[in-house]
Amino acid sequence: MSYTSSEMMTVAAARALRNDDVCFVGIGLPSAACNVARLTHAPDLTLIYESGTIATRPAILPLSIGDGELCETALTTVSVPEMFRYWLQGGRITLGFLGGAQIDRYGNLNSTVIGDYAKPKVRLPGAGGATEIASQCGRTFVVMQQSARTFVEKLDFLTTLGHGRTGRERRELGIRTAGPQLVVTDLCMLQPEQDTCEFIVTSLHPGVTREQVQQNTGWPVRFADTVAQTAGPTADELAVLRELNERTARAHRSDS
Amino acid sequence: MSYTSSEMMTVAAARALRNDDVCFVGIGLPSAACNVARLTHAPDLTLIYESGTIATRPAILPLSIGDGELCETALTTVSVPEMFRYWLQGGRITLGFLGGAQIDRYGNLNSTVIGDYAKPKVRLPGAGGATEIASQCGRTFVVMQQSARTFVEKLDFLTTLGHGRTGRERRELGIRTAGPQLVVTDLCMLQPEQDTCEFIVTSLHPGVTREQVQQNTGWPVRFADTVAQTAGPTADELAVLRELNERTARAHRSDS
Amino acid sequence: MALFFRLEEAVSDLIHDGDSVAMEGFTHLIPFAAGHEIIRQRLRNLTLIRMTPDLIYDQLIGAGCARKLIFSWGGNPGVGSLHRLRDAVERGWPNPIEIEEHSHAAMANAYAAGASNLPCAVFRGYEGVDLAQLNPNIRTVTCPFTGERLACVPAIRPDVAVIHARRADREGNVLLEGIVGVQKEAVLSAKRSLVTVEEVVDNFGPRSPNAVILPKWTVSAISVVPGGARPSYAHGYYSRDNSFYVKWDEVSKSRESFLEWLRLEVTA
Amino acid sequence: MALFFRLEEAVSDLIHDGDSVAMEGFTHLIPFAAGHEIIRQRLRNLTLIRMTPDLIYDQLIGAGCARKLIFSWGGNPGVGSLHRLRDAVERGWPNPIEIEEHSHAAMANAYAAGASNLPCAVFRGYEGVDLAQLNPNIRTVTCPFTGERLACVPAIRPDVAVIHARRADREGNVLLEGIVGVQKEAVLSAKRSLVTVEEVVDNFGPRSPNAVILPKWTVSAISVVPGGARPSYAHGYYSRDNSFYVKWDEVSKSRESFLEWLRLEVTA
C-alpha cells in the first residue's frame, strides 16, 4: 500500500502515544496524530487544546486551536489563564507536541526569528504556548519535516528549551520534566542518547537511507548502535487517517 | 411606633447604603441592612457574599454565607479564589461590612482572641475575610453592639486594620481605600474625625444620652461639634424589615 | 484515574496517620460522612486544613484526630463558637493542637497556588495586622517592577483532599455546581483525593460548555454516599439542617455531651 | 455601568490616540468589527495587546494604528505568517513598530494579575530561553519559603479592553460561553471596556449557576453588532470563515493588495 511521507510521520507519532496520556495538542500534524491514536490503539487518550478545551473528542480535525468542534465535544472548557495555571503548570499534562522552524541536536527549538532578533530576516510567529509546554509537560515529542535548513548546527534563537545548548542545561536548571523524548520526521525517528541527551537516529522509515538523513541534517548526525526500521503504516492506520482527513475536508468545505 | 435597638441599628445601617454600591455582605445584621436597603431606597444595590455569589437577590435572609438561596438568586456564582482575586482584590467592591468582638477608637477590630494569642482566655473565630475586606473595599462600615467591654481602649489583638493604632498607619502603609467610615451601634453612629481619624459620635439614636454612650465606651469618647439625632425607623422601613424577618423565619422553619 | 470504592475502603487506602488533609466545601457540600469515617478509623496526628473549620473539624478535633489546624475562620456559622476547637486551643483537650492561622484571602490564594504547582501564593493583604507578625508563614515578596511589597504564603499542597459533590458520571468525572468554594483547587492541589457524591449518572447530559468538572484522571477515589454532606446541604438534593447547627452549640459545649453524641451518632 | 451605544460612538468615546488596547478572543469571538471601526477612526500610536495578534492586528498594524505590540504568538492560525506584522517588524512599514514579546503562559498570567489588581504575575516559566534575556519585562522573584526562582512579568492593565460576546441582557450584563479565552480577564484588567454582542435578550434564562458573566458594572459600553466577530466565529450564531483566513495570506502579502482591501472592505 502506498503512502506519503507525511502519512508516515503522522502514523509514527500516533504509535508513540499511550492510552493513558493526557496530551496538549497543537494544530496540524500533532492533532492528526493524536486523533489517529484515539481512533486506533489509544481510545482513552485525553486531548487538551490550549484554547481551554479538556478531553475533547473531535470527529473532524480542527483548523485552529479554538474551533467550535473542540468545545462541543469537550468534557469541559476552561479559561486560558486556568489552562496555563491549573492544568499545564499544575503538572497534569503528560505529553506535549512541539514543532518549529529550526531544531538543534539537543532538541532545542526556534520559532521566533531567522537572523537577528532586533533586525530579523524572517519574523516567525514566536513562542505561543511552547516555552512552558516544553518545561511543564511530563515529556514532549517534536514533529518536523527534516532538512539541512531546519535541522541546524546552531539555532538563530532559542525559543523553546530541549535539553539545552550543551545538552546539560535542562538538568542544571532543575527542571524535573523529561523534555523532548522523540523527534519524528518524514525520514526517521530520533531519540536522546542517555548521557549526552544528543538526539540520535533510532529508526529509519521504510526506504530511507542513512545518507539521506545526513544530507538533511545540519550537524554530523549520529546513529544508534542498532537502528530499527520503522514499520510502514498498516492498512488500518492509513484507513483511519484518510477517513479522518476526508471527513475533515468535507466538513470544512461545507462551512464556507 | 415602637422598635428595638437592633431594628434601629439595622435601619440606620441600611440608610447609609447607596443605590450604586457593590456590597460585600456578612451574615446577620449586615445582611439584613443590605436587604432592607435593596427593598427600600436602593433597589439596584449589588450584593456579593464571600461564598462567590454575585448580585444575589434573596427573598429571605441567609443563615450562612453560602445558603442555597444566595446561589439561586445570583446573577452568577464564582469560585472562592476568584472572589478574593478578581472581585475583592480586583477593587470592584465599593463597600464592606465588618464587626468584631472589640473595636478601638480608630476603628481597628479584634475577632481573634481575648487574652494572649498563644494562651488565649477566649479563642474567637478569627479573621475570615475581614482582613482583606478592610483593606480592599472602597470603604467599610462597622456594625456592633456598644458596651465598655467591646469598645475598648486597647485591643487584645488587631485582626482587622481600621485607621491603625495611632490613626495614621493606614495612610502610612499606602493603602488607598478609605477604611472604616461609619460605626453603627445600638446607641449611636460614629464617624472618623477628618484629621485624626478618631471615631467621634455624630448622631445619637432617639432617647439615647451622651452619658449612656460614654458609659458604654472604654475610652473617653468625643462628640462632634453638632451631634445629630438619628431619625427613628419609619413605618415603611420597619414594615420591610419585619416582613423580611418574618419571611425568613417562616422559610427556615419549613426547612427543618 | 478515579475508581469507585466503598467509603470505608477509600478512607483507609488514601488517608494515613500524620497526613495533611484538606476537607473543603464552603457551607455547601461539606463532606461530613467522610469526616465521620475518619473518626471511626481512629486516624491520628492529622494536619487538618480548611478555610472554615466548621462543625466537621470541631468533630474531628474533639475526637482526637488532629495535631494541627490550618484555617482562616473557626466558628459555627450564624451560631457562635466551635467549643471543641476552643477546648483544644484553650485547654489542650483531648490533646493540644497547633494552629496556623490565616485570612480567607490567603487560604484561597494558597489553594490556587497549590493547584498551580507553585511553591507560594503572592497577593495583596495582611497590611498592618497582628497576624502577620505572629505567623512565620506570612512573608512578603517585592514586585521587581514597582517595588511594592506583596504578601506571600506557602502554597497548600495537602497529602489528601476530601470533597463532596452532587454527582459523578460512570467514567468517574465529577461535576461541581453552585457554590463551588475552593473544592476544585483543593483536589488539584493534593497528592491524593477522595470525592463523595450523592449519585452516579450515566452522563452529565446537556450542560454549560464551561461547567465546573474534575476529569476522572484528577481524582483518586469516588464513593457514592447519598446524604454525605448532611447537616450541610447538597443543592437540588437536600437543604441545610440549620437546626443541627444550633443544636451543635449545646451538644459540643461539654466534653461529656460531645462524647455521648460521638458514641451514639458516629462510632456506634 | 454598562450602557448601550452605537459602535462608532463607543469607540470614539472610549479609545484615544496613544492608548493601550487589549482586543481579546481566543480564535472564538474575535472583535473584528470593533477593530475595523478603530481603523476607520484613524486612531494612532496605539499599544496593541493580544496573545495571538491574528488577522485583526495584522489589519490594524497595516493600517498604521499601532506604535507597539505586546503579544505571544503572531501567526495566521493554520495558514502561516502575518504579512503586515512582518512588514512592520522587518521593514518598518507603514511605520516602525516596537514589540514586547512573551509566552502564552506569561500573557495569560499577566491578564489574571491585571484582573486581580496586582502589579505583577508570578509563575513558573521562561527557564533557559533567549526571550528571557532580551525582554527586560521578564524578571524573577524568589520564593521566600523554598528559595526557588520564579518568573515574573508586569500585570497587563490596558487603558481599554475590547471583546465580542454572544449576548447581553437588557440590564447590560454580558454572558461569555464556550471558548472564553482571556476575555473576562481582559475586561477586568482594563480601565475601560467595550463589548460588542450578537444580540440583546430580555434575560439569560435558565443557565448554569456558574455561567461566566460580566456584571453590568464591570463594562463601560456595549454595542450590538451582529456578525461582529466575522471572519472569526460566534458559537451558535455562525462558523469560522476558514476560507477568509486562507485568502488573507494572499490579500496581505503585498502592500498594494492590502491597501486595496482596506479601502474596499473597511474604510469605504
PDB file of C-alpha atoms in Angstrom, chain A residues 133-229:
ATOM      1  CA  ILE A 133       4.727  23.208  27.239  1.00  0.00           C
ATOM      2  CA  ALA A 134       8.390  22.218  26.913  1.00  0.00           C
ATOM      3  CA  SER A 135       9.158  22.674  30.602  1.00  0.00           C
ATOM      4  CA  GLN A 136       5.883  21.550  32.169  1.00  0.00           C
ATOM      5  CA  CYS A 137       4.540  18.555  30.244  1.00  0.00           C
ATOM      6  CA  GLY A 138       5.818  15.225  31.522  1.00  0.00           C
ATOM      7  CA  ARG A 139       7.601  14.693  28.206  1.00  0.00           C
ATOM      8  CA  THR A 140       7.440  16.172  24.705  1.00  0.00           C
ATOM      9  CA  PHE A 141       7.553  14.910  21.133  1.00  0.00           C
ATOM     10  CA  VAL A 142       8.806  17.047  18.268  1.00  0.00           C
ATOM     11  CA  VAL A 143       7.366  16.588  14.789  1.00  0.00           C
ATOM     12  CA  MET A 144       9.099  18.348  11.871  1.00  0.00           C
ATOM     13  CA  GLN A 145       9.989  17.959   8.205  1.00  0.00           C
ATOM     14  CA  GLN A 146      13.682  17.172   8.111  1.00  0.00           C
ATOM     15  CA  SER A 147      16.117  19.270   6.044  1.00  0.00           C
ATOM     16  CA  ALA A 148      19.548  20.801   6.463  1.00  0.00           C
ATOM     17  CA  ARG A 149      17.829  24.189   6.736  1.00  0.00           C
ATOM     18  CA  THR A 150      15.647  23.118   9.678  1.00  0.00           C
ATOM     19  CA  PHE A 151      17.955  20.640  11.468  1.00  0.00           C
ATOM     20  CA  VAL A 152      20.726  23.104  12.243  1.00  0.00           C
ATOM     21  CA  GLU A 153      24.107  23.192  13.918  1.00  0.00           C
ATOM     22  CA  LYS A 154      23.164  26.359  15.796  1.00  0.00           C
ATOM     23  CA  LEU A 155      19.765  27.925  16.337  1.00  0.00           C
ATOM     24  CA  ASP A 156      19.301  31.579  15.416  1.00  0.00           C
ATOM     25  CA  PHE A 157      17.185  31.906  18.558  1.00  0.00           C
ATOM     26  CA  LEU A 158      16.351  29.508  21.356  1.00  0.00           C
ATOM     27  CA  THR A 159      12.581  29.794  21.723  1.00  0.00           C
ATOM     28  CA  THR A 160      11.930  26.500  23.425  1.00  0.00           C
ATOM     29  CA  LEU A 161      14.262  24.589  25.691  1.00  0.00           C
ATOM     30  CA  GLY A 162      15.030  20.994  24.842  1.00  0.00           C
ATOM     31  CA  HIS A 163      17.999  19.612  26.732  1.00  0.00           C
ATOM     32  CA  GLY A 164      19.853  22.922  26.464  1.00  0.00           C
ATOM     33  CA  ARG A 165      22.674  24.278  24.295  1.00  0.00           C
ATOM     34  CA  THR A 166      25.138  21.681  25.583  1.00  0.00           C
ATOM     35  CA  GLY A 167      22.583  19.022  26.497  1.00  0.00           C
ATOM     36  CA  ARG A 168      23.076  19.723  30.205  1.00  0.00           C
ATOM     37  CA  GLU A 169      21.181  22.973  30.843  1.00  0.00           C
ATOM     38  CA  ARG A 170      17.818  21.367  31.382  1.00  0.00           C
ATOM     39  CA  ARG A 171      19.064  19.294  34.294  1.00  0.00           C
ATOM     40  CA  GLU A 172      21.197  22.132  35.635  1.00  0.00           C
ATOM     41  CA  LEU A 173      18.155  24.400  35.772  1.00  0.00           C
ATOM     42  CA  GLY A 174      16.466  21.833  37.999  1.00  0.00           C
ATOM     43  CA  ILE A 175      13.625  21.175  35.571  1.00  0.00           C
ATOM     44  CA  ARG A 176      12.118  17.841  36.591  1.00  0.00           C
ATOM     45  CA  THR A 177      10.136  17.003  33.474  1.00  0.00           C
ATOM     46  CA  ALA A 178      11.817  14.756  30.895  1.00  0.00           C
ATOM     47  CA  GLY A 179      11.849  17.179  27.959  1.00  0.00           C
ATOM     48  CA  PRO A 180      11.944  16.045  24.324  1.00  0.00           C
ATOM     49  CA  GLN A 181      11.985  12.244  24.147  1.00  0.00           C
ATOM     50  CA  LEU A 182      11.249  11.702  20.479  1.00  0.00           C
ATOM     51  CA  VAL A 183      11.694  13.572  17.208  1.00  0.00           C
ATOM     52  CA  VAL A 184       9.600  12.254  14.333  1.00  0.00           C
ATOM     53  CA  THR A 185      10.412  13.442  10.835  1.00  0.00           C
ATOM     54  CA  ASP A 186       9.425  12.436   7.329  1.00  0.00           C
ATOM     55  CA  LEU A 187      12.667  10.396   7.195  1.00  0.00           C
ATOM     56  CA  CYS A 188      13.293   8.854  10.573  1.00  0.00           C
ATOM     57  CA  MET A 189      12.887   8.910  14.319  1.00  0.00           C
ATOM     58  CA  LEU A 190      15.475  10.289  16.718  1.00  0.00           C
ATOM     59  CA  GLN A 191      15.748   9.801  20.460  1.00  0.00           C
ATOM     60  CA  PRO A 192      18.025  11.403  23.044  1.00  0.00           C
ATOM     61  CA  GLU A 193      21.124   9.421  23.928  1.00  0.00           C
ATOM     62  CA  GLN A 194      21.044   8.535  27.608  1.00  0.00           C
ATOM     63  CA  ASP A 195      24.025  10.501  28.925  1.00  0.00           C
ATOM     64  CA  THR A 196      24.606  13.246  26.389  1.00  0.00           C
ATOM     65  CA  CYS A 197      20.948  13.959  25.570  1.00  0.00           C
ATOM     66  CA  GLU A 198      22.006  14.336  21.934  1.00  0.00           C
ATOM     67  CA  PHE A 199      19.342  13.179  19.512  1.00  0.00           C
ATOM     68  CA  ILE A 200      20.493  10.120  17.568  1.00  0.00           C
ATOM     69  CA  VAL A 201      18.670   8.237  14.860  1.00  0.00           C
ATOM     70  CA  THR A 202      16.979   5.149  16.290  1.00  0.00           C
ATOM     71  CA  SER A 203      14.685   4.211  13.416  1.00  0.00           C
ATOM     72  CA  LEU A 204      14.650   4.811   9.658  1.00  0.00           C
ATOM     73  CA  HIS A 205      11.386   4.983   7.801  1.00  0.00           C
ATOM     74  CA  PRO A 206      10.973   2.393   5.024  1.00  0.00           C
ATOM     75  CA  GLY A 207      13.187   3.133   2.029  1.00  0.00           C
ATOM     76  CA  VAL A 208      15.191   5.891   3.744  1.00  0.00           C
ATOM     77  CA  THR A 209      18.992   5.622   3.836  1.00  0.00           C
ATOM     78  CA  ARG A 210      21.491   6.908   6.398  1.00  0.00           C
ATOM     79  CA  GLU A 211      22.948   9.139   3.677  1.00  0.00           C
ATOM     80  CA  GLN A 212      19.588  10.787   3.064  1.00  0.00           C
ATOM     81  CA  VAL A 213      19.233  11.509   6.754  1.00  0.00           C
ATOM     82  CA  GLN A 214      22.736  13.008   6.933  1.00  0.00           C
ATOM     83  CA  GLN A 215      22.109  15.161   3.851  1.00  0.00           C
ATOM     84  CA  ASN A 216      19.056  16.566   5.560  1.00  0.00           C
ATOM     85  CA  THR A 217      20.742  17.246   8.888  1.00  0.00           C
ATOM     86  CA  GLY A 218      22.868  20.329   9.539  1.00  0.00           C
ATOM     87  CA  TRP A 219      25.122  18.603  12.059  1.00  0.00           C
ATOM     88  CA  PRO A 220      27.079  15.339  11.828  1.00  0.00           C
ATOM     89  CA  VAL A 221      24.170  13.165  12.818  1.00  0.00           C
ATOM     90  CA  ARG A 222      24.826  10.008  14.801  1.00  0.00           C
ATOM     91  CA  PHE A 223      23.041   6.691  14.654  1.00  0.00           C
ATOM     92  CA  ALA A 224      22.140   4.325  17.469  1.00  0.00           C
ATOM     93  CA  ASP A 225      24.071   1.048  17.730  1.00  0.00           C
ATOM     94  CA  THR A 226      21.068  -0.727  16.340  1.00  0.00           C
ATOM     95  CA  VAL A 227      18.880   1.327  14.100  1.00  0.00           C
ATOM     96  CA  ALA A 228      15.386  -0.066  13.666  1.00  0.00           C
ATOM     97  CA  GLN A 229      13.298   0.185  10.574  1.00  0.00           C
TER      98      GLN A 229
END
